[in-house]
């Protein structure tokens, strides 16, 4: 075990996130604490599925056939996702769509290397998605760092920070590999084993500790909706 | 290019000159000469475009090398100005008033090499790194592998791909010269 | 005045038919658009799956009361529009809750959903939603003008505000349709139709590549599913109005299906051919091309 206190070196909070007194347009003064006030930071809860098995199976089938990907390209792998929209691969016929907002997406494809700076945004985006949600790690960089294994600024093991359902290996994986990965994810969802959101809620402290160990300027609440 | 360099030699104290190509030359100058020289190049000789501003860490000589590359669009030629700074005290004069874009380069150099450019706008804001806590990562005394091992979880089972190591292991003690 | 209570289940039956038809129709139109781009496109049942999935999501969050009411308003706009105009002419079962002045009510309902959406999206607090709403409202308002002019022209022409009477006046061969008796009004209305269908070239409000998806940025799970339901019903309801006013109405479900499909196909064809307009361009386009035609239609009548 490593010593937590020596490794978690905190960076001072940015000015705009400090608690301060603001004067409103009507002359009223009030205190603003951005980290408290601007976010809803209720803890995530474990959400069980439907009690009736056949209903849950139906829902899982619907979830697997309607994968909405969050359009967030974190690394060079994003370039391999674009061909999926083109006539050659046409992922739409498998019920895969891209959504521009995390609120509407179910599937987060971490496409390639993830720098610490992007990890912070990826965590926020992931937490804003609605459960059940899935994470696919794309490319070797998400598995063991890939060619960035000695880089000072990219994480090496994605499942330390987010619950990953499927890894797609390769540097970069071709669009065909992506389609195969999505089909695998569909099988997992249909089998009812893709409960990443619940895992995240169960092991919340562990994930948060890992995330805070690499993100030195943690200036957001622990969970933001 | 030759005439231009001759011209410059008369006006400014220049260090060693490397003529890379007929349209590209590098000149080493002192820290104090840089500003008058680059103003002269920009205003009199037509080098109106700052192509890049970058740095090299010569750790063996205990020097940082700054390279200002300027471009003369009308005659399609470039001049690179090299400034050698001592690593212990690498402060450099800012040129953001000559080219506003230089401010961005200077922010990057401040963050990645720790070279301060006093007076440059937004110099102390984070440029690429967020919450960086170690020495600037492009300095060569920064051990990126050690940092990665200390900071990030690594997945077990990653082998080496170094051919020399591989051959040594395969052939026992006979293989390899080391 | 007596009210025939049997009308309510009949109207709900219409709603059910139109919902399914709308879900399949939008998928079919998307498929046609995909084929124009040499893709296979989504499966024809994809809309059902998406709907089911969104209703089945386990979490949802709210931003306040209006945020709840936004999709509800939107859906009631679509449903109301459908319920208050006759979908099948001459059929007691499917004339719904139409009455003498239903044309005015229909015009109101077309706008109602957009307004509700504006309130809901405004409450969600997302800057993209606010920008999207302001764009959407200005574009819909500009597109509504020629439609209103065309409707007035038609109402003047037939001297009635009842959709049923207007359809009745158009019976007896397709030469009696408004499209032949008053082509200018139909032209103006069809241009407005393009603008209100949220398809290219007028889809900047919802386009994912612009401000990400516009008003529904914050909407998810069942809220989004409500809006998807509306997205199936509302275009069909709107096309029912157009069909009744300008294209002779429908006397049976097959005729209804074919006419609505052709109307939708018209906007889809325009959509795959033309690139997207910015909002100020589209407003100018409506004011320069569609509104004068509408005014001319009124003057001629």
XYZ file of C-alpha atoms in Angstrom:
704
model
C 0.000 0.000 0.000
C 1.126 3.479 -0.761
C 0.962 6.396 1.542
C -2.111 8.406 0.574
C -1.092 11.672 2.182
C 2.176 12.079 0.358
C 0.643 11.285 -3.006
C -2.508 13.369 -2.819
C -0.947 16.755 -3.277
C -3.698 19.295 -3.502
C -3.688 22.307 -5.757
C -5.293 25.491 -4.440
C -8.892 26.084 -5.510
C -9.461 28.464 -8.414
C -10.710 31.945 -7.597
C -14.047 31.605 -9.351
C -14.879 28.520 -7.306
C -14.222 30.099 -3.917
C -16.997 31.022 -1.564
C -17.844 34.678 -2.014
C -20.482 37.330 -1.453
C -22.289 38.498 -4.568
C -24.388 41.614 -4.963
C -27.519 40.993 -6.993
C -28.999 43.478 -9.477
C -31.590 44.519 -6.893
C -28.920 45.422 -4.360
C -29.366 42.338 -2.229
C -26.173 40.685 -1.074
C -25.984 36.930 -0.802
C -23.308 34.335 -0.367
C -22.406 31.989 -3.189
C -20.512 28.761 -2.737
C -20.157 27.533 -6.318
C -19.241 23.970 -5.515
C -22.247 23.607 -3.226
C -24.779 25.737 -5.069
C -24.213 25.066 -8.719
C -24.360 21.288 -8.530
C -26.648 18.674 -7.135
C -24.311 16.273 -5.420
C -26.613 13.599 -4.067
C -24.861 10.255 -3.841
C -25.671 7.671 -6.485
C -27.864 4.821 -5.357
C -28.095 1.238 -6.443
C -31.140 0.973 -8.681
C -32.462 -2.550 -8.929
C -34.166 -3.650 -12.080
C -37.783 -4.597 -12.368
C -38.868 -7.393 -10.018
C -40.606 -9.321 -12.756
C -37.958 -11.143 -14.702
C -39.743 -11.135 -18.028
C -40.230 -7.350 -17.849
C -36.581 -6.811 -17.021
C -35.618 -9.089 -19.892
C -37.787 -7.059 -22.243
C -36.242 -3.835 -20.984
C -32.754 -5.249 -21.353
C -33.547 -6.263 -24.911
C -34.771 -2.741 -25.637
C -31.645 -1.263 -24.035
C -29.395 -3.503 -26.066
C -31.133 -2.668 -29.320
C -31.069 1.059 -28.707
C -27.538 2.063 -27.767
C -27.158 5.806 -27.724
C -23.509 6.778 -27.707
C -22.317 9.958 -26.097
C -20.464 11.892 -28.768
C -17.369 12.564 -26.697
C -14.102 11.639 -28.372
C -11.364 11.529 -25.788
C -8.411 10.581 -27.971
C -7.397 9.519 -31.425
C -9.901 6.648 -31.281
C -12.681 9.116 -31.923
C -11.598 9.110 -35.527
C -12.424 5.407 -35.744
C -15.974 6.013 -34.579
C -16.856 8.376 -37.395
C -16.688 5.740 -40.148
C -19.425 3.878 -38.300
C -21.872 6.531 -39.446
C -20.858 6.247 -43.073
C -22.518 4.031 -45.697
C -19.736 1.488 -45.449
C -20.336 0.478 -41.842
C -23.655 2.159 -41.051
C -24.010 1.432 -37.353
C -27.525 2.882 -37.353
C -28.889 -0.427 -38.612
C -27.798 -2.001 -35.292
C -29.761 0.542 -33.323
C -26.653 2.582 -32.509
C -27.001 6.330 -32.535
C -24.898 9.257 -31.404
C -26.388 11.739 -29.000
C -24.817 15.119 -28.360
C -25.726 15.337 -24.682
C -24.872 12.999 -21.789
C -28.425 13.213 -20.504
C -29.736 11.226 -23.434
C -26.855 8.834 -23.933
C -26.460 5.359 -22.420
C -23.119 4.325 -23.783
C -19.865 6.136 -23.151
C -17.118 5.115 -25.513
C -13.750 6.129 -24.085
C -12.070 6.389 -27.435
C -8.366 6.024 -26.925
C -5.933 7.547 -24.492
C -7.397 9.512 -21.644
C -5.324 12.308 -20.225
C -5.858 13.354 -16.638
C -7.460 16.572 -17.808
C -9.923 14.691 -19.992
C -10.551 12.133 -17.267
C -12.041 14.878 -15.156
C -14.501 15.761 -17.935
C -15.175 12.108 -18.667
C -16.125 11.486 -15.041
C -18.502 14.417 -15.058
C -20.077 13.301 -18.300
C -20.412 9.767 -17.043
C -22.093 10.886 -13.873
C -24.583 12.979 -15.811
C -25.738 10.018 -17.855
C -28.864 8.217 -16.774
C -28.732 4.717 -15.430
C -28.383 2.014 -16.721
C -25.282 3.239 -18.508
C -22.397 1.442 -20.110
C -18.749 2.196 -20.725
C -16.682 0.779 -23.550
C -12.921 1.188 -23.440
C -11.603 1.540 -26.944
C -8.005 0.846 -27.831
C -4.986 -0.407 -25.936
C -4.474 2.908 -24.210
C -7.521 2.352 -22.052
C -6.415 -1.168 -21.142
C -2.801 -0.740 -20.057
C -1.712 2.617 -21.361
C -0.756 1.299 -24.778
C 1.946 3.372 -26.392
C 1.483 5.965 -23.645
C 2.485 3.515 -20.926
C 5.223 5.827 -19.613
C 3.454 9.104 -20.254
C 3.180 11.510 -17.354
C -0.277 12.626 -18.314
C -2.445 9.691 -19.367
C -4.099 7.123 -17.158
C -3.113 3.524 -17.726
C -6.037 1.493 -16.458
C -9.492 2.788 -17.161
C -11.371 0.397 -14.880
C -9.749 2.017 -11.865
C -11.790 5.131 -12.515
C -14.980 4.093 -14.314
C -16.812 0.749 -14.453
C -15.993 -0.668 -17.877
C -18.254 -3.219 -19.541
C -16.275 -4.063 -22.651
C -12.724 -3.419 -23.781
C -11.911 -3.349 -27.474
C -8.209 -3.989 -27.957
C -6.140 -2.607 -30.791
C -4.134 0.450 -31.650
C -6.390 1.583 -33.179
C -9.147 -1.005 -33.514
C -10.792 -0.892 -36.914
C -14.466 0.010 -37.206
C -15.239 -3.686 -37.683
C -13.697 -4.363 -34.264
C -15.895 -1.668 -32.821
C -18.999 -3.233 -34.299
C -17.959 -6.608 -32.886
C -17.420 -4.946 -29.514
C -20.850 -3.377 -29.605
C -22.391 -6.743 -30.451
C -20.576 -8.225 -27.455
C -21.914 -5.429 -25.282
C -25.425 -6.201 -26.536
C -24.997 -9.825 -25.467
C -23.861 -8.693 -22.029
C -26.800 -6.335 -21.667
C -29.287 -8.976 -22.771
C -27.831 -11.361 -20.208
C -28.494 -8.697 -17.579
C -24.838 -8.437 -16.590
C -24.176 -4.860 -17.646
C -24.816 -3.225 -14.288
C -21.935 -0.762 -14.372
C -23.967 2.068 -12.877
C -24.837 -0.053 -9.833
C -21.238 -1.176 -9.471
C -20.209 2.444 -9.502
C -22.708 3.258 -6.780
C -21.658 0.261 -4.678
C -17.933 0.934 -4.858
C -18.321 4.688 -4.869
C -15.612 5.412 -2.270
C -13.097 3.232 -4.051
C -13.702 4.906 -7.421
C -13.583 8.370 -5.882
C -10.329 7.643 -4.079
C -8.759 6.433 -7.305
C -10.016 9.435 -9.241
C -8.806 11.924 -6.679
C -5.403 10.312 -6.552
C -4.694 11.330 -10.151
C -6.781 14.485 -10.458
C -4.859 16.897 -8.293
C -7.089 19.918 -8.814
C -10.356 18.284 -7.842
C -12.676 21.286 -7.885
C -16.085 19.713 -8.257
C -18.425 17.901 -5.908
C -17.963 14.181 -5.436
C -20.918 13.312 -7.574
C -22.512 15.696 -10.005
C -25.725 15.003 -11.751
C 20.255 35.479 -47.640
C 24.016 35.903 -47.619
C 23.740 39.688 -48.051
C 21.132 39.866 -45.332
C 23.393 38.034 -42.904
C 26.325 40.295 -43.813
C 24.089 43.269 -43.196
C 23.008 41.960 -39.828
C 26.570 41.229 -38.801
C 27.453 44.874 -39.216
C 24.623 46.066 -37.018
C 24.375 43.426 -34.302
C 26.806 41.226 -32.412
C 25.934 37.787 -33.812
C 27.081 34.394 -32.595
C 27.676 31.333 -34.749
C 25.638 31.174 -37.980
C 24.331 27.977 -39.591
C 23.071 28.187 -43.164
C 20.791 25.213 -43.442
C 19.436 25.914 -46.912
C 19.595 28.906 -49.234
C 16.322 30.076 -47.694
C 16.890 29.046 -44.088
C 19.553 30.127 -41.619
C 20.013 29.917 -37.864
C 21.781 32.573 -35.867
C 22.784 32.352 -32.215
C 22.459 35.639 -30.365
C 22.800 36.965 -26.855
C 19.792 37.378 -24.623
C 19.939 41.184 -24.890
C 20.428 41.288 -28.671
C 17.345 39.316 -29.473
C 14.770 42.044 -29.128
C 16.463 44.762 -31.237
C 17.385 42.136 -33.816
C 13.897 40.680 -34.116
C 12.343 44.169 -34.277
C 14.787 45.033 -37.053
C 13.938 41.836 -38.930
C 10.248 42.438 -38.572
C 10.134 46.113 -39.470
C 12.985 46.539 -41.943
C 13.614 43.171 -43.553
C 10.052 41.945 -43.980
C 10.113 38.981 -41.596
C 6.554 39.630 -40.495
C 5.483 36.164 -39.460
C 6.482 34.473 -36.209
C 6.385 30.810 -37.197
C 7.215 29.320 -33.846
C 8.860 29.827 -30.521
C 10.169 26.699 -28.927
C 12.774 25.484 -26.477
C 15.332 22.702 -26.173
C 16.763 21.469 -22.902
C 20.547 20.946 -23.237
C 20.935 19.485 -19.798
C 24.581 18.440 -20.383
C 25.630 22.029 -21.069
C 23.260 23.318 -18.411
C 21.491 25.462 -21.020
C 18.040 26.076 -22.412
C 17.909 26.980 -26.083
C 15.042 29.180 -27.251
C 14.376 29.231 -30.998
C 12.439 32.083 -32.567
C 11.640 31.207 -36.177
C 10.516 34.148 -38.306
C 9.396 34.043 -41.903
C 9.654 36.540 -44.751
C 6.626 35.886 -46.858
C 7.569 38.094 -49.794
C 10.948 36.431 -50.388
C 9.984 33.039 -48.950
C 12.859 32.710 -46.489
C 13.200 31.961 -42.807
C 15.598 32.928 -40.073
C 15.818 31.116 -36.778
C 17.188 33.067 -33.821
C 18.678 30.938 -31.067
C 19.084 32.240 -27.558
C 21.004 30.208 -25.001
C 19.814 30.664 -21.419
C 21.413 29.243 -18.287
C 19.202 26.543 -16.799
C 19.490 27.936 -13.285
C 18.156 31.348 -14.206
C 16.281 31.027 -17.518
C 14.322 34.276 -17.500
C 13.653 35.786 -20.936
C 12.176 39.008 -22.215
C 8.622 38.697 -23.546
C 7.856 39.571 -27.174
C 4.075 39.470 -26.881
C 3.922 43.153 -27.841
C 5.535 42.367 -31.208
C 3.364 39.351 -32.016
C 0.301 38.718 -29.830
C 0.555 35.006 -30.672
C 3.854 34.843 -28.826
C 1.944 35.062 -25.563
C 0.530 31.580 -26.144
C 3.958 30.136 -26.890
C 5.333 31.779 -23.813
C 2.572 30.336 -21.655
C 3.403 26.908 -22.998
C 7.137 27.329 -22.372
C 6.460 28.569 -18.868
C 4.389 25.512 -18.124
C 6.397 22.854 -19.918
C 9.955 24.123 -19.313
C 9.514 26.600 -16.502
C 11.006 29.485 -18.485
C 9.436 32.715 -17.199
C 8.617 35.597 -19.541
C 7.778 38.479 -17.196
C 4.945 40.677 -18.429
C 3.450 38.174 -20.838
C -0.345 38.061 -20.493
C -1.971 35.143 -18.612
C 1.468 33.662 -18.091
C 0.670 31.927 -14.842
C -2.598 30.357 -15.922
C -2.671 26.672 -16.655
C -2.094 26.044 -20.310
C -2.438 22.310 -20.903
C -1.737 20.698 -17.584
C -4.289 21.030 -14.839
C -3.195 20.768 -11.281
C 0.428 19.970 -12.080
C 2.455 19.363 -8.942
C 5.881 18.236 -10.136
C 8.712 20.035 -11.957
C 7.840 21.107 -15.520
C 7.507 17.888 -17.507
C 9.538 18.805 -20.603
C 12.687 19.377 -18.563
C 14.958 16.459 -19.106
C 15.605 15.903 -15.435
C 11.908 15.057 -15.083
C 11.629 11.261 -15.093
C 8.357 10.581 -16.846
C 8.476 6.805 -16.353
C 9.054 7.175 -12.634
C 6.280 9.748 -12.423
C 3.893 7.469 -14.309
C 4.692 4.589 -11.989
C 4.202 6.683 -8.892
C 1.007 8.343 -10.028
C -0.970 5.847 -12.053
C -2.188 2.351 -11.465
C -0.595 -0.002 -13.957
C -2.065 -3.197 -15.205
C 0.118 -6.146 -14.406
C 1.581 -8.321 -17.120
C 3.108 -5.801 -19.423
C 6.322 -7.282 -20.884
C 9.212 -5.514 -22.501
C 9.435 -5.168 -26.252
C 13.066 -4.105 -26.295
C 14.759 -6.306 -28.950
C 18.102 -6.439 -27.117
C 16.504 -7.711 -23.916
C 14.455 -10.206 -25.864
C 17.462 -11.646 -27.693
C 19.496 -11.822 -24.515
C 16.776 -13.806 -22.824
C 16.401 -16.154 -25.786
C 20.058 -16.827 -26.405
C 21.236 -16.937 -22.829
C 24.594 -15.332 -22.095
C 26.075 -15.639 -25.597
C 23.788 -13.091 -27.260
C 24.275 -9.374 -27.140
C 27.407 -7.433 -26.551
C 26.489 -6.134 -23.093
C -76.594 20.428 -27.137
C -76.085 16.741 -26.888
C -72.693 15.182 -26.737
C -72.142 11.735 -28.102
C -69.980 10.005 -25.499
C -69.045 7.314 -27.987
C -66.853 9.925 -29.648
C -64.238 9.673 -26.918
C -63.232 6.020 -27.388
C -63.373 6.553 -31.147
C -61.046 9.535 -30.832
C -58.696 7.480 -28.687
C -58.748 4.790 -31.356
C -57.706 7.425 -33.890
C -54.936 8.459 -31.559
C -53.712 4.890 -31.276
C -53.715 4.355 -35.033
C -51.968 7.647 -35.650
C -49.326 6.974 -32.993
C -48.328 3.677 -34.550
C -48.533 5.085 -38.020
C -46.407 8.043 -36.967
C -43.736 5.839 -35.372
C -43.490 3.669 -38.471
C -43.703 6.639 -40.815
C -40.855 8.580 -39.214
C -38.698 5.452 -39.271
C -39.596 4.884 -42.920
C -38.765 8.465 -43.836
C -35.456 8.149 -41.999
C -34.790 4.989 -43.957
C -35.536 6.782 -47.197
C -33.165 9.554 -46.172
C -30.526 6.926 -45.372
C -31.024 5.262 -48.735
C -30.477 8.612 -50.388
C -27.080 8.499 -48.660
C -26.589 4.844 -49.685
C -27.006 3.516 -46.179
C -29.320 0.832 -44.875
C -30.699 3.078 -42.210
C -32.444 2.170 -38.978
C -34.702 -0.863 -38.654
C -38.327 0.023 -39.189
C -39.176 -0.819 -35.550
C -36.320 1.259 -34.118
C -38.634 4.009 -32.835
C -40.566 1.509 -30.717
C -37.346 0.192 -29.188
C -36.052 3.667 -28.435
C -39.350 4.596 -26.866
C -39.422 1.481 -24.718
C -35.824 1.991 -23.647
C -36.372 5.577 -22.663
C -39.443 4.698 -20.608
C -37.411 1.904 -18.979
C -34.469 4.012 -17.818
C -34.059 3.749 -14.069
C -33.114 7.275 -13.092
C -34.355 10.690 -13.982
C -33.833 14.092 -12.485
C -35.892 17.220 -12.639
C -35.224 20.916 -12.801
C -38.598 22.148 -11.566
C -42.297 22.201 -12.342
C -42.133 23.751 -15.789
C -39.515 21.186 -16.693
C -42.119 18.496 -16.074
C -44.804 20.404 -17.909
C -42.739 21.128 -21.035
C -43.049 17.665 -22.590
C -46.614 17.395 -21.328
C -47.555 20.625 -23.074
C -45.802 19.467 -26.175
C -47.610 16.161 -26.210
C -50.968 17.778 -25.500
C -50.307 20.150 -28.395
C -49.903 17.185 -30.723
C -52.783 15.186 -29.286
C -55.084 18.192 -29.177
C -54.317 19.049 -32.758
C -55.186 15.524 -33.771
C -58.343 15.243 -31.682
C -60.025 18.416 -32.797
C -59.876 17.947 -36.529
C -61.609 15.161 -38.438
C -59.122 12.613 -39.702
C -61.501 10.694 -42.008
C -64.133 12.672 -43.856
C -67.659 11.298 -43.726
C -66.868 8.718 -41.062
C -68.781 9.097 -37.834
C -66.108 7.041 -36.054
C -63.079 9.084 -37.013
C -64.335 12.621 -37.287
C -63.113 12.990 -33.684
C -64.188 16.034 -31.697
C -64.380 18.441 -34.593
C -66.782 21.366 -34.364
C -67.693 24.498 -36.235
C -64.711 26.681 -35.407
C -62.019 24.035 -35.191
C -59.755 25.674 -37.757
C -58.828 28.453 -35.331
C -58.244 25.974 -32.539
C -55.975 23.937 -34.792
C -53.888 26.995 -35.610
C -53.535 27.591 -31.899
C -52.551 24.024 -31.138
C -49.797 24.057 -33.760
C -48.114 26.778 -31.748
C -49.043 25.524 -28.310
C -46.524 22.704 -28.109
C -43.648 24.943 -29.106
C -44.533 27.416 -26.398
C -44.752 24.704 -23.763
C -41.421 23.382 -24.894
C -39.936 26.853 -24.622
C -41.054 27.151 -21.013
C -39.792 23.705 -20.081
C -36.470 24.028 -21.825
C -35.981 27.461 -20.302
C -36.380 25.992 -16.840
C -33.797 23.308 -17.527
C -31.204 26.066 -17.208
C -28.908 24.806 -19.902
C -27.542 27.601 -22.093
C -27.893 25.499 -25.225
C -31.551 24.969 -24.425
C -32.116 28.698 -24.105
C -30.373 29.438 -27.400
C -32.266 26.627 -29.074
C -35.577 27.915 -27.790
C -34.975 31.438 -29.001
C -33.963 30.105 -32.402
C -36.890 27.723 -32.527
C -39.479 30.289 -31.537
C -38.282 32.849 -34.050
C -38.200 30.299 -36.843
C -41.593 28.794 -36.028
C -43.116 32.247 -35.786
C -41.759 33.162 -39.185
C -42.979 29.879 -40.632
C -46.392 30.295 -39.046
C -47.113 33.562 -40.841
C -47.567 32.137 -44.337
C -49.599 29.267 -42.917
C -51.936 31.652 -41.144
C -52.317 33.704 -44.327
C -53.030 30.578 -46.350
C -55.588 29.394 -43.814
C -57.335 32.747 -43.914
C -57.376 32.602 -47.688
C -58.957 29.168 -47.589
C -61.443 30.218 -44.937
C -62.431 33.226 -47.058
C -62.692 31.070 -50.129
C -65.110 28.594 -48.548
C -66.698 31.102 -46.158
C -66.335 28.783 -43.155
C -64.076 28.024 -40.233
C -65.026 24.372 -39.953
C -62.546 21.884 -41.281
C -65.353 19.407 -42.030
C -67.139 21.948 -44.256
C -63.913 22.774 -46.066
C -63.336 19.095 -46.791
C -66.944 18.708 -47.904
C -66.518 21.551 -50.377
C -63.544 19.781 -51.939
C -65.267 16.481 -52.642
C -66.089 15.272 -56.143
C -62.884 14.734 -58.047
C -59.412 16.071 -57.459
C -60.008 19.190 -59.538
C -62.110 20.455 -56.634
C -59.183 20.336 -54.232
C -57.901 23.616 -52.913
C -54.538 22.907 -54.511
C -56.258 23.474 -57.877
C -58.857 26.051 -56.887
C -56.452 28.215 -54.867
C -52.880 27.260 -55.796
C -51.291 30.362 -54.274
C -52.580 29.624 -50.795
C -51.348 26.040 -51.046
C -47.939 27.180 -52.239
C -47.573 29.504 -49.266
C -48.757 26.817 -46.877
C -46.389 24.215 -48.291
C -43.421 26.533 -47.848
C -44.487 27.061 -44.261
C -44.896 23.287 -43.945
C -41.211 22.841 -44.753
C -40.322 25.221 -41.968
C -42.411 23.606 -39.275
C -41.402 19.984 -39.933
C -37.988 20.369 -38.283
C -36.268 18.682 -41.177
C -33.442 20.130 -43.252
C -33.063 22.849 -44.437
C -34.907 24.223 -41.422
C -33.652 21.945 -38.659
C -31.018 24.186 -37.166
C -33.033 24.242 -33.951
C -32.657 20.540 -33.286
C -29.501 19.809 -35.236
C -27.042 17.860 -33.108
C -24.076 19.377 -34.870
C -25.069 22.947 -34.051
C -25.683 23.854 -30.441
C -25.948 20.276 -29.240
C -29.534 19.355 -29.979
C -31.106 22.636 -28.832
C -34.161 22.771 -26.562
C -34.179 19.117 -25.397
C -30.542 19.199 -24.246
C -31.440 18.416 -20.658
C -34.357 16.099 -21.372
C -33.851 12.408 -20.803
C -35.555 9.115 -19.980
C -39.330 9.428 -19.703
C -39.400 13.154 -20.471
C -37.582 12.461 -23.694
C -39.864 9.519 -24.372
C -42.910 11.784 -24.057
C -41.350 14.108 -26.579
C -40.584 11.214 -28.888
C -44.204 10.153 -28.669
C -45.163 13.649 -29.643
C -42.668 13.607 -32.464
C -44.571 10.666 -33.899
C -48.032 12.191 -33.437
C -47.480 15.857 -34.140
C -46.251 15.702 -37.758
C -49.076 13.361 -38.678
C -51.616 15.617 -36.985
C -50.229 18.601 -38.821
C -50.323 16.765 -42.098
C -53.939 15.844 -41.411
C -54.723 19.550 -41.321
C -52.896 20.130 -44.560
C -54.582 17.174 -46.169
C -57.985 18.389 -45.082
C -57.484 21.982 -46.068
C -55.645 21.635 -49.333
C -55.711 18.100 -50.653
C -59.317 17.048 -50.408
C -59.175 15.191 -47.094
C -59.398 11.425 -46.870
C -62.458 9.240 -47.020
C -60.802 6.071 -45.729
C -57.673 5.022 -43.830
C -55.724 3.836 -46.905
C -56.266 7.181 -48.639
C -55.276 8.885 -45.376
C -52.054 6.878 -45.107
C -51.036 7.493 -48.696
C -51.736 11.213 -48.611
C -49.925 11.766 -45.315
C -46.995 9.713 -46.533
C -46.704 11.732 -49.735
C -46.873 14.976 -47.789
C -44.127 13.807 -45.456
C -42.083 12.603 -48.390
C -42.276 16.095 -49.873
C -40.503 17.597 -46.876
C -38.055 14.682 -46.741
C -37.119 15.161 -50.393
C -36.496 18.833 -49.876
C -34.505 17.869 -46.801
C -32.062 15.518 -48.519
C -31.472 17.953 -51.370
C -30.902 21.253 -49.606
C -28.343 22.159 -46.964
C -29.252 23.670 -43.651
C -30.275 27.305 -43.246
C -29.201 29.445 -40.364
C -32.068 30.954 -38.427
C -31.729 34.467 -39.770
C -31.498 33.072 -43.298
C -34.592 30.976 -42.875
C -36.598 33.843 -41.382
C -35.598 36.046 -44.288
C -36.488 33.250 -46.669
C -39.970 32.896 -45.187
C -40.592 36.621 -45.186
C -39.365 37.129 -48.738
C -40.811 34.100 -50.498
C -43.652 32.623 -48.492
C -45.392 35.644 -46.987
C -45.957 37.546 -50.273
C -47.469 34.417 -51.791
C -49.810 34.168 -48.815
C -50.836 37.819 -49.144
C -51.395 37.364 -52.854
C -53.594 34.347 -52.088
C -55.797 36.424 -49.798
C -56.002 39.271 -52.322
C -57.020 36.974 -55.154
C -59.727 35.323 -53.109
